[in-house]
Amino acid sequence: MRIFGLIGYPLGHSFSKKYFTEKFAKEHITDASYELFPLEDIKLLPGLISSQPNLRGLNVTIPYKEQVIPYLTYVDPAAKRIGAVNVIKIAPDGSTTGYNSDYFGFKSTLEGFLNGNYISEGKSLRKLKALILGTGGASKAVKIALDDMDIENVYISRRAGENIFGYDDLTEKILSKYLLIINTTPLGMYPEVDVFPPLPYEWLTGDHLLYDLVYNPEQTIFLQKGAKQGAKIFGGLPMLYAQAEKSWEIWTTK
């Protein structure tokens, strides 16, 4: 029996086990299971792999997408460019290769969102500017995807820094120029559903596009506040499905 799973800490918010269990049943895959492996420290990863000889693949979530890299045998060039790993392929000899499916999941779903709500209106992506909320592992894949789409972007964090705006730096003028806002933080994720990024939401308009990587709940307060101002919104569930299928492709392709 091949074993696949998810590492991170904590894992109470994860839909991955349900998703893959249902996928295996629907596609009559009888020689595989998907388990949750909450690791309080990434240093426990080698022990997990050695204790599970049938483990063939892992997804990686908060807070280990960057921390996991030194523990891998190999890192795919695309994941190395991003600087974060969320998929690990494990060979029978225990060697590991890190990949990033967040890039694929985000870019493919963002393209669909923009095709229906921006490009369809005759607007050019070269004129679109984006704010990336958060600077963690997922934000790295988001930035590279935006760069590849020629969408100018800048990070927003609680602490300003080089090429990073602080939330307090945001003005009505800045928000009028940066119409695409992407939340890559876990703010608003179950069970802390009442939390949201501290944006000046009153300055959002019907021209804004809000994308939230959080998928549970499907519509966070971040998205609700945007919709109330007339902004077009997109939740993280489609990205989860897209990156999960990419993970399966990575694990099962020789």
Coordinates of C-alpha atoms in Angstrom, one line a residue:
M1 CA 0.0 0.0 0.0
R2 CA 1.4 3.3 -1.1
I3 CA 1.1 6.1 1.5
F4 CA 0.9 9.8 0.8
G5 CA 0.3 12.6 3.2
L6 CA 0.6 16.1 4.5
I7 CA 3.1 17.6 6.9
G8 CA 2.7 20.9 8.7
Y9 CA 1.6 22.2 12.1
P10 CA -1.1 22.3 13.1
L11 CA -3.2 20.4 10.6
G12 CA -6.7 20.9 11.9
H13 CA -7.6 23.2 8.9
S14 CA -6.6 20.6 6.2
F15 CA -9.0 19.4 3.5
S16 CA -6.2 17.2 1.9
K17 CA -7.0 13.9 3.5
K18 CA -10.7 14.2 2.5
Y19 CA -9.9 15.3 -1.0
F20 CA -7.5 12.4 -1.7
T21 CA -9.5 9.8 0.0
E22 CA -12.5 10.7 -2.1
K23 CA -10.3 10.8 -5.2
F24 CA -8.9 7.3 -4.6
A25 CA -12.5 6.0 -4.1
K26 CA -13.9 7.7 -7.2
E27 CA -11.0 6.6 -9.4
H28 CA -10.8 3.1 -7.9
I29 CA -7.3 3.5 -6.7
T30 CA -7.1 0.7 -4.1
D31 CA -3.4 0.7 -3.4
A32 CA -3.0 4.1 -1.9
S33 CA -4.0 6.0 1.3
Y34 CA -3.5 9.6 2.4
E35 CA -2.6 10.5 6.0
L36 CA -2.0 13.6 8.1
F37 CA 1.4 13.9 9.8
P38 CA 1.5 16.9 12.1
L39 CA 5.1 17.7 12.8
E40 CA 5.9 20.0 15.7
D41 CA 9.4 20.5 14.2
I42 CA 10.6 20.1 10.7
K43 CA 13.7 18.2 12.2
L44 CA 11.3 15.3 12.6
L45 CA 10.9 14.8 8.9
P46 CA 13.8 12.4 8.3
G47 CA 12.5 10.2 11.2
L48 CA 9.0 10.2 9.6
I49 CA 10.3 9.1 6.3
S50 CA 12.5 6.3 7.7
S51 CA 9.6 5.0 9.9
Q52 CA 7.2 4.8 6.9
P53 CA 8.9 2.7 4.2
N54 CA 5.8 2.8 2.0
L55 CA 5.6 6.7 2.1
R56 CA 5.8 7.9 -1.5
G57 CA 4.8 11.5 -1.4
L58 CA 4.0 14.4 0.9
N59 CA 2.3 17.8 0.7
V60 CA 3.9 20.5 2.8
T61 CA 1.9 23.3 4.4
I62 CA 2.4 26.1 7.0
P63 CA 4.9 26.7 8.4
Y64 CA 7.4 24.4 6.6
K65 CA 7.4 25.3 2.9
E66 CA 10.7 27.1 3.2
Q67 CA 12.1 25.3 6.2
V68 CA 11.8 21.9 4.5
I69 CA 14.3 22.6 1.7
P70 CA 17.6 21.8 3.6
Y71 CA 16.1 18.3 4.5
L72 CA 15.6 17.3 0.9
T73 CA 18.0 15.3 -1.3
Y74 CA 17.1 17.2 -4.5
V75 CA 15.0 20.3 -5.3
D76 CA 13.3 20.8 -8.7
P77 CA 14.8 23.9 -10.4
A78 CA 11.3 25.6 -10.5
A79 CA 10.9 25.1 -6.8
K80 CA 14.4 26.4 -6.2
R81 CA 13.6 29.5 -8.2
I82 CA 10.5 30.1 -6.1
G83 CA 12.3 29.3 -2.8
A84 CA 9.5 27.2 -1.4
V85 CA 8.5 23.5 -1.6
N86 CA 5.0 22.1 -1.1
V87 CA 5.3 18.7 -2.7
I88 CA 7.8 16.0 -1.9
K89 CA 8.3 12.9 -4.0
I90 CA 9.9 10.0 -2.1
A91 CA 11.8 7.3 -3.9
P92 CA 11.9 3.7 -2.5
D93 CA 15.5 4.3 -1.3
G94 CA 14.3 7.2 0.8
S95 CA 15.7 10.0 -1.3
T96 CA 13.5 13.0 -1.7
T97 CA 12.8 15.6 -4.3
G98 CA 11.0 18.9 -3.6
Y99 CA 8.6 20.5 -6.0
N100 CA 6.1 23.5 -6.0
S101 CA 2.6 22.9 -7.1
D102 CA 1.3 26.2 -5.6
Y103 CA 2.7 28.0 -8.6
F104 CA 0.7 25.9 -11.0
G105 CA -2.5 26.0 -8.9
F106 CA -2.3 29.8 -8.4
K107 CA -1.3 30.8 -11.9
S108 CA -3.9 28.6 -13.6
T109 CA -6.8 29.7 -11.4
L110 CA -5.8 33.4 -11.5
E111 CA -5.7 33.3 -15.3
G112 CA -9.3 32.0 -15.3
F113 CA -10.4 34.7 -12.7
L114 CA -8.8 37.5 -14.8
N115 CA -10.1 36.2 -18.1
G116 CA -13.6 36.4 -16.8
N117 CA -13.3 39.7 -14.8
Y118 CA -10.5 41.8 -16.4
I119 CA -9.2 40.7 -19.8
S120 CA -12.8 40.1 -21.0
E121 CA -13.3 43.9 -20.4
G122 CA -10.5 44.6 -22.9
K123 CA -7.9 45.5 -20.3
S124 CA -4.2 44.6 -20.5
L125 CA -2.4 42.6 -17.9
R126 CA 0.6 44.8 -18.4
K127 CA -1.3 47.7 -16.8
L128 CA -2.5 45.6 -13.8
K129 CA -0.6 46.0 -10.5
A130 CA -0.9 43.6 -7.6
L131 CA -0.5 43.7 -3.8
I132 CA 0.7 40.5 -2.2
L133 CA -0.4 40.2 1.4
G134 CA 2.2 38.2 3.4
T135 CA 5.8 37.2 2.8
G136 CA 5.6 33.4 3.7
G137 CA 6.2 30.3 1.6
A138 CA 3.0 30.6 -0.5
S139 CA 3.7 34.3 -1.3
K140 CA 6.9 33.2 -3.1
A141 CA 5.0 31.1 -5.7
V142 CA 2.5 33.9 -6.1
K143 CA 5.2 36.5 -6.8
I144 CA 6.9 34.3 -9.4
A145 CA 3.6 33.6 -11.1
L146 CA 2.8 37.3 -11.2
D147 CA 6.2 38.1 -12.6
D148 CA 5.8 35.5 -15.3
M149 CA 2.4 37.0 -16.2
D150 CA 4.1 40.5 -16.4
I151 CA 1.9 41.8 -13.6
E152 CA 3.8 44.4 -11.5
N153 CA 3.6 43.5 -7.8
V154 CA 4.8 44.4 -4.3
Y155 CA 4.7 42.7 -0.9
I156 CA 2.6 44.0 2.0
S157 CA 3.5 43.0 5.5
R158 CA 3.0 44.1 9.1
R159 CA 6.6 45.3 9.0
A160 CA 7.8 47.4 6.1
G161 CA 11.2 46.6 4.6
E162 CA 13.1 46.7 1.3
N163 CA 10.5 46.3 -1.5
I164 CA 7.9 45.6 1.2
F165 CA 5.1 48.1 2.1
G166 CA 3.7 48.1 5.6
Y167 CA -0.1 48.0 6.0
D168 CA 0.2 51.5 7.5
D169 CA 1.8 52.7 4.3
L170 CA -1.3 52.0 2.2
T171 CA -3.1 55.1 1.0
E172 CA -6.1 55.7 -1.2
K173 CA -3.8 56.6 -4.0
I174 CA -1.8 53.4 -3.8
L175 CA -4.9 51.3 -3.7
S176 CA -6.3 53.1 -6.7
K177 CA -3.2 51.9 -8.6
Y178 CA -3.0 48.4 -7.3
L179 CA -6.2 46.8 -8.3
L180 CA -5.4 43.1 -7.7
I181 CA -5.0 42.1 -4.0
I182 CA -3.9 38.6 -3.1
N183 CA -4.0 37.3 0.4
T184 CA -1.3 34.7 1.0
T185 CA -1.5 34.8 4.8
P186 CA -3.5 32.3 6.9
L187 CA -5.6 35.2 8.3
G188 CA -9.3 34.2 8.3
M189 CA -8.6 30.5 8.1
Y190 CA -10.7 28.1 10.2
P191 CA -11.1 28.1 13.1
E192 CA -10.0 31.8 13.4
V193 CA -12.6 32.9 10.9
D194 CA -13.1 36.4 12.4
V195 CA -9.6 37.5 11.6
F196 CA -8.7 39.4 8.4
P197 CA -5.8 41.4 6.9
P198 CA -5.8 45.0 8.2
L199 CA -6.5 46.8 4.9
P200 CA -8.3 50.1 4.5
Y201 CA -11.3 48.3 2.9
E202 CA -13.3 51.6 2.6
W203 CA -11.0 52.5 -0.3
L204 CA -11.8 49.4 -2.3
T205 CA -13.9 49.9 -5.4
G206 CA -15.7 47.9 -8.1
D207 CA -12.4 48.0 -10.1
H208 CA -10.6 45.8 -7.5
L209 CA -10.0 42.1 -7.7
L210 CA -9.5 40.1 -4.5
Y211 CA -8.0 36.6 -4.5
D212 CA -7.7 34.7 -1.2
L213 CA -5.5 31.6 -0.9
V214 CA -7.5 30.6 2.2
Y215 CA -10.0 27.9 1.3
N216 CA -11.8 27.2 4.6
P217 CA -14.1 29.0 4.9
E218 CA -14.8 29.4 1.1
Q219 CA -15.6 33.1 1.6
T220 CA -13.4 34.8 4.2
I221 CA -14.1 38.2 5.9
F222 CA -11.4 39.6 3.6
L223 CA -13.5 38.6 0.6
Q224 CA -16.7 39.6 2.2
K225 CA -15.4 43.1 2.9
G226 CA -14.2 43.4 -0.7
A227 CA -17.5 42.3 -2.1
K228 CA -19.3 44.8 0.1
Q229 CA -17.3 47.5 -1.7
G230 CA -18.2 46.1 -5.1
A231 CA -14.9 44.3 -5.7
K232 CA -14.8 41.0 -7.6
I233 CA -13.6 38.1 -5.4
F234 CA -12.1 34.6 -5.7
G235 CA -11.6 32.1 -3.0
G236 CA -8.8 29.5 -2.6
L237 CA -10.7 26.2 -3.1
P238 CA -10.1 26.0 -6.9
M239 CA -6.4 26.5 -6.3
L240 CA -6.4 23.7 -3.7
Y241 CA -8.0 21.4 -6.2
A242 CA -5.5 22.4 -9.0
Q243 CA -2.4 22.0 -6.9
A244 CA -3.6 18.8 -5.4
E245 CA -4.0 17.3 -8.9
K246 CA -0.6 18.6 -9.8
S247 CA 0.8 16.9 -6.6
W248 CA -0.7 13.6 -7.8
E249 CA 0.8 14.0 -11.2
I250 CA 4.2 14.6 -9.6
W251 CA 4.0 11.6 -7.3
T252 CA 2.9 9.2 -10.0
T253 CA 5.0 10.3 -13.0
K254 CA 8.1 8.3 -13.5

